[in-house]
Structure formats: structure tokens, C-alpha cells
DNA sequence: TATCCGTCTAGCCACGCAAC
DNA sequence: GTTGCGTGGCTAGACGGATA
């Protein structure tokens, strides 16, 4: 019996499956790069944590792009918006986040300000990524939201209440866990990259365990894992197609 | 043979803890 | 409370070698 050769990304020595698994481990769980290195080593895969870091940078965004394409238009029409303070090299940043009524992460944007223009940027990004306006927008008491909403989506119902906006707050928890694990966030770029990739991975594996039977949960999880593998493989063909289009390959 | 992936090494930064 | 040291995290650049 002959084994099917493993798919590989152009010029990469490790199979696509291993690269996708490493990226998944790093983005799905609050693990450090060294933790991922150890977990892979335990399975007999010798790869350095620096390489895992490069895979996360290179492939994380490609996978995110594909996940976004698949999930576009599948979210609830109620947006919860919130912001969280992140300290990077002694400077204060604000992580602006939007989740839908089901807790799926719509988008996240790291900005140095907490004002109307920052709120405008978030809402513009959301409108572009979702391709639709929400029915209801729920925020905390920050007045920048109302000012931005009045300018961009004046017809949308706006509920401004601290208690109503817990969903956006819960979505910040993984970043706080990651922050603790890393001891701090090192750069704004690293932070933005992490929240972008993490949001999409979290959405894929957001299974509402509480409302499911164990069997249904296992089935949904298997389906999510399959989707992740499909994305890893289709990224292989996308890279190959892009190279062909540029005339690099024979 | 040129390209570029993966490893090695050094550097920077913040936290925790003990000693003072 | 302050200082110094060890630890653990990520980043960047140089380089060897695998790949196309």
C-alpha cells in the first residue's frame, strides 16, 4: 500500500498539516511559542519556536482571510461593541472589539485613542467586513459610539448601557489570558495580529457547548477541525495559483 | 544556481523574588 | 521601597542548507 504524499507549502520543509496544527495550537489556546515547540517535539516534530512564530505571522493571516470569507454574512444583526485598555511599552492603547448576539467575534482593532474618530474607524471596518448594517448596536456609556453612529449609520437602534454590553467584555478574556501567559504584550503589531487571527479561530471553535448534547458537540467540533484542515490545504493551492499567475512556476 | 525557509544567537523588556 | 539577578517572552539579523 502506498501512502499519499503530504501537501506542502511552496519551499516549506514541513508538511502543511504540521504548519496548520502549530498555528492552530498557538491561536486556539493560551500557549507560548515555546509551549507549542514542546508539544510538537512530544509528537516527534523537531521545530524551533522562532519557526512557529514565523508560521503564525505568515500563515495566520492567510487562514484568517479564508475563515472570514467563509463566515461572511453568517452573523447576527445585533452588534455589541466594547473597548479594553492594553499597555504596550508603557503606552496606553485601546482594543476596540465587536461581537454579535451569539458571541461570535466580528472584528477587533487596536488603536491609540478612545474617541469619536477611533469609533468611526471601528464601525467603518465592521461595515466593510460584514457588508451590512446591524439592526441594533449595543455599547457601553462611551459617547464616542453615539457620535460615530450618528455619522455612519443614523437609522440603527443604539442601546447604550454598561450591563447590556457584557458580551463584548467576555470576548476580551482570551487576550487577558494571553497577556498573562506572555507576561505582557510586546508590540502593537503583535497584538493586532493576535486578535485578528485569534478572533477567527475562536469563531470556528465557538460551539455553544452549554446548549448541545455531548454527541452534537463532538460532531460540531469534528466539523470545525475539518474546516481548519480544508483551509490549510486550500491555502496550499492558493499560494501555488498565485505563483503561477505571477509566472514563477514552470 | 538563486531563492528563501528554518535555525542559531543576541538583544530587549517586564515580571518575580530575594537581599538590603 | 529599592536594587540586582534570574527567568521567560518575542523580535531581528545572520547564516546554512533545502528546494525549485
PDB file of N, CA and C in Angstrom, chain A residues 8 10 45 51 59 68 75 80 122 137 166 176 212 215 220-221 236:
ATOM      1  N   UNK A   8       2.383  20.204   0.819  1.00  0.00           N
ATOM      2  CA  UNK A   8       3.394  21.123   1.350  1.00  0.00           C
ATOM      3  C   UNK A   8       3.190  22.502   0.756  1.00  0.00           C
ATOM      4  N   UNK A  10       4.752  25.958  -0.735  1.00  0.00           N
ATOM      5  CA  UNK A  10       5.893  26.194  -1.609  1.00  0.00           C
ATOM      6  C   UNK A  10       7.175  26.440  -0.805  1.00  0.00           C
ATOM      7  N   UNK A  45       8.124  16.007  16.323  1.00  0.00           N
ATOM      8  CA  UNK A  45       8.332  17.035  15.295  1.00  0.00           C
ATOM      9  C   UNK A  45       9.305  18.064  15.848  1.00  0.00           C
ATOM     10  N   UNK A  51      10.562  29.415  14.418  1.00  0.00           N
ATOM     11  CA  UNK A  51       9.905  28.994  13.178  1.00  0.00           C
ATOM     12  C   UNK A  51       8.392  29.007  13.359  1.00  0.00           C
ATOM     13  N   UNK A  59       1.208  32.413   7.967  1.00  0.00           N
ATOM     14  CA  UNK A  59       0.005  31.677   7.601  1.00  0.00           C
ATOM     15  C   UNK A  59      -1.220  32.072   8.406  1.00  0.00           C
ATOM     16  N   UNK A  68     -12.660  34.318   7.210  1.00  0.00           N
ATOM     17  CA  UNK A  68     -13.538  35.488   7.044  1.00  0.00           C
ATOM     18  C   UNK A  68     -14.440  35.309   5.833  1.00  0.00           C
ATOM     19  N   UNK A  75     -23.463  36.219  10.549  1.00  0.00           N
ATOM     20  CA  UNK A  75     -23.556  36.683  11.930  1.00  0.00           C
ATOM     21  C   UNK A  75     -24.909  37.348  12.210  1.00  0.00           C
ATOM     22  N   UNK A  80     -22.461  44.028  19.492  1.00  0.00           N
ATOM     23  CA  UNK A  80     -22.022  44.533  20.805  1.00  0.00           C
ATOM     24  C   UNK A  80     -20.617  45.089  20.631  1.00  0.00           C
ATOM     25  N   UNK A 122     -13.633  51.849  13.721  1.00  0.00           N
ATOM     26  CA  UNK A 122     -14.141  50.503  14.022  1.00  0.00           C
ATOM     27  C   UNK A 122     -15.425  50.227  13.239  1.00  0.00           C
ATOM     28  N   UNK A 137     -27.287  48.222  17.760  1.00  0.00           N
ATOM     29  CA  UNK A 137     -25.894  48.351  18.189  1.00  0.00           C
ATOM     30  C   UNK A 137     -25.897  48.565  19.704  1.00  0.00           C
ATOM     31  N   UNK A 166     -22.084  43.093  28.229  1.00  0.00           N
ATOM     32  CA  UNK A 166     -21.139  42.116  28.760  1.00  0.00           C
ATOM     33  C   UNK A 166     -20.507  41.251  27.686  1.00  0.00           C
ATOM     34  N   UNK A 176      -6.682  38.738  27.669  1.00  0.00           N
ATOM     35  CA  UNK A 176      -6.151  38.877  29.032  1.00  0.00           C
ATOM     36  C   UNK A 176      -5.384  37.614  29.443  1.00  0.00           C
ATOM     37  N   UNK A 212     -25.725  22.065  23.904  1.00  0.00           N
ATOM     38  CA  UNK A 212     -25.591  20.933  22.992  1.00  0.00           C
ATOM     39  C   UNK A 212     -25.481  19.631  23.768  1.00  0.00           C
ATOM     40  N   UNK A 215     -22.887  14.376  22.050  1.00  0.00           N
ATOM     41  CA  UNK A 215     -22.712  13.835  20.687  1.00  0.00           C
ATOM     42  C   UNK A 215     -22.704  14.963  19.659  1.00  0.00           C
ATOM     43  N   UNK A 220     -19.919  18.738  15.947  1.00  0.00           N
ATOM     44  CA  UNK A 220     -19.592  20.109  15.537  1.00  0.00           C
ATOM     45  C   UNK A 220     -18.086  20.373  15.612  1.00  0.00           C
ATOM     46  N   UNK A 221     -17.468  19.813  16.663  1.00  0.00           N
ATOM     47  CA  UNK A 221     -16.026  20.022  16.816  1.00  0.00           C
ATOM     48  C   UNK A 221     -15.266  19.339  15.678  1.00  0.00           C
ATOM     49  N   UNK A 236      -2.597  26.033   0.423  1.00  0.00           N
ATOM     50  CA  UNK A 236      -1.545  25.453  -0.435  1.00  0.00           C
ATOM     51  C   UNK A 236      -1.827  25.782  -1.894  1.00  0.00           C
TER      52      UNK A 236
END
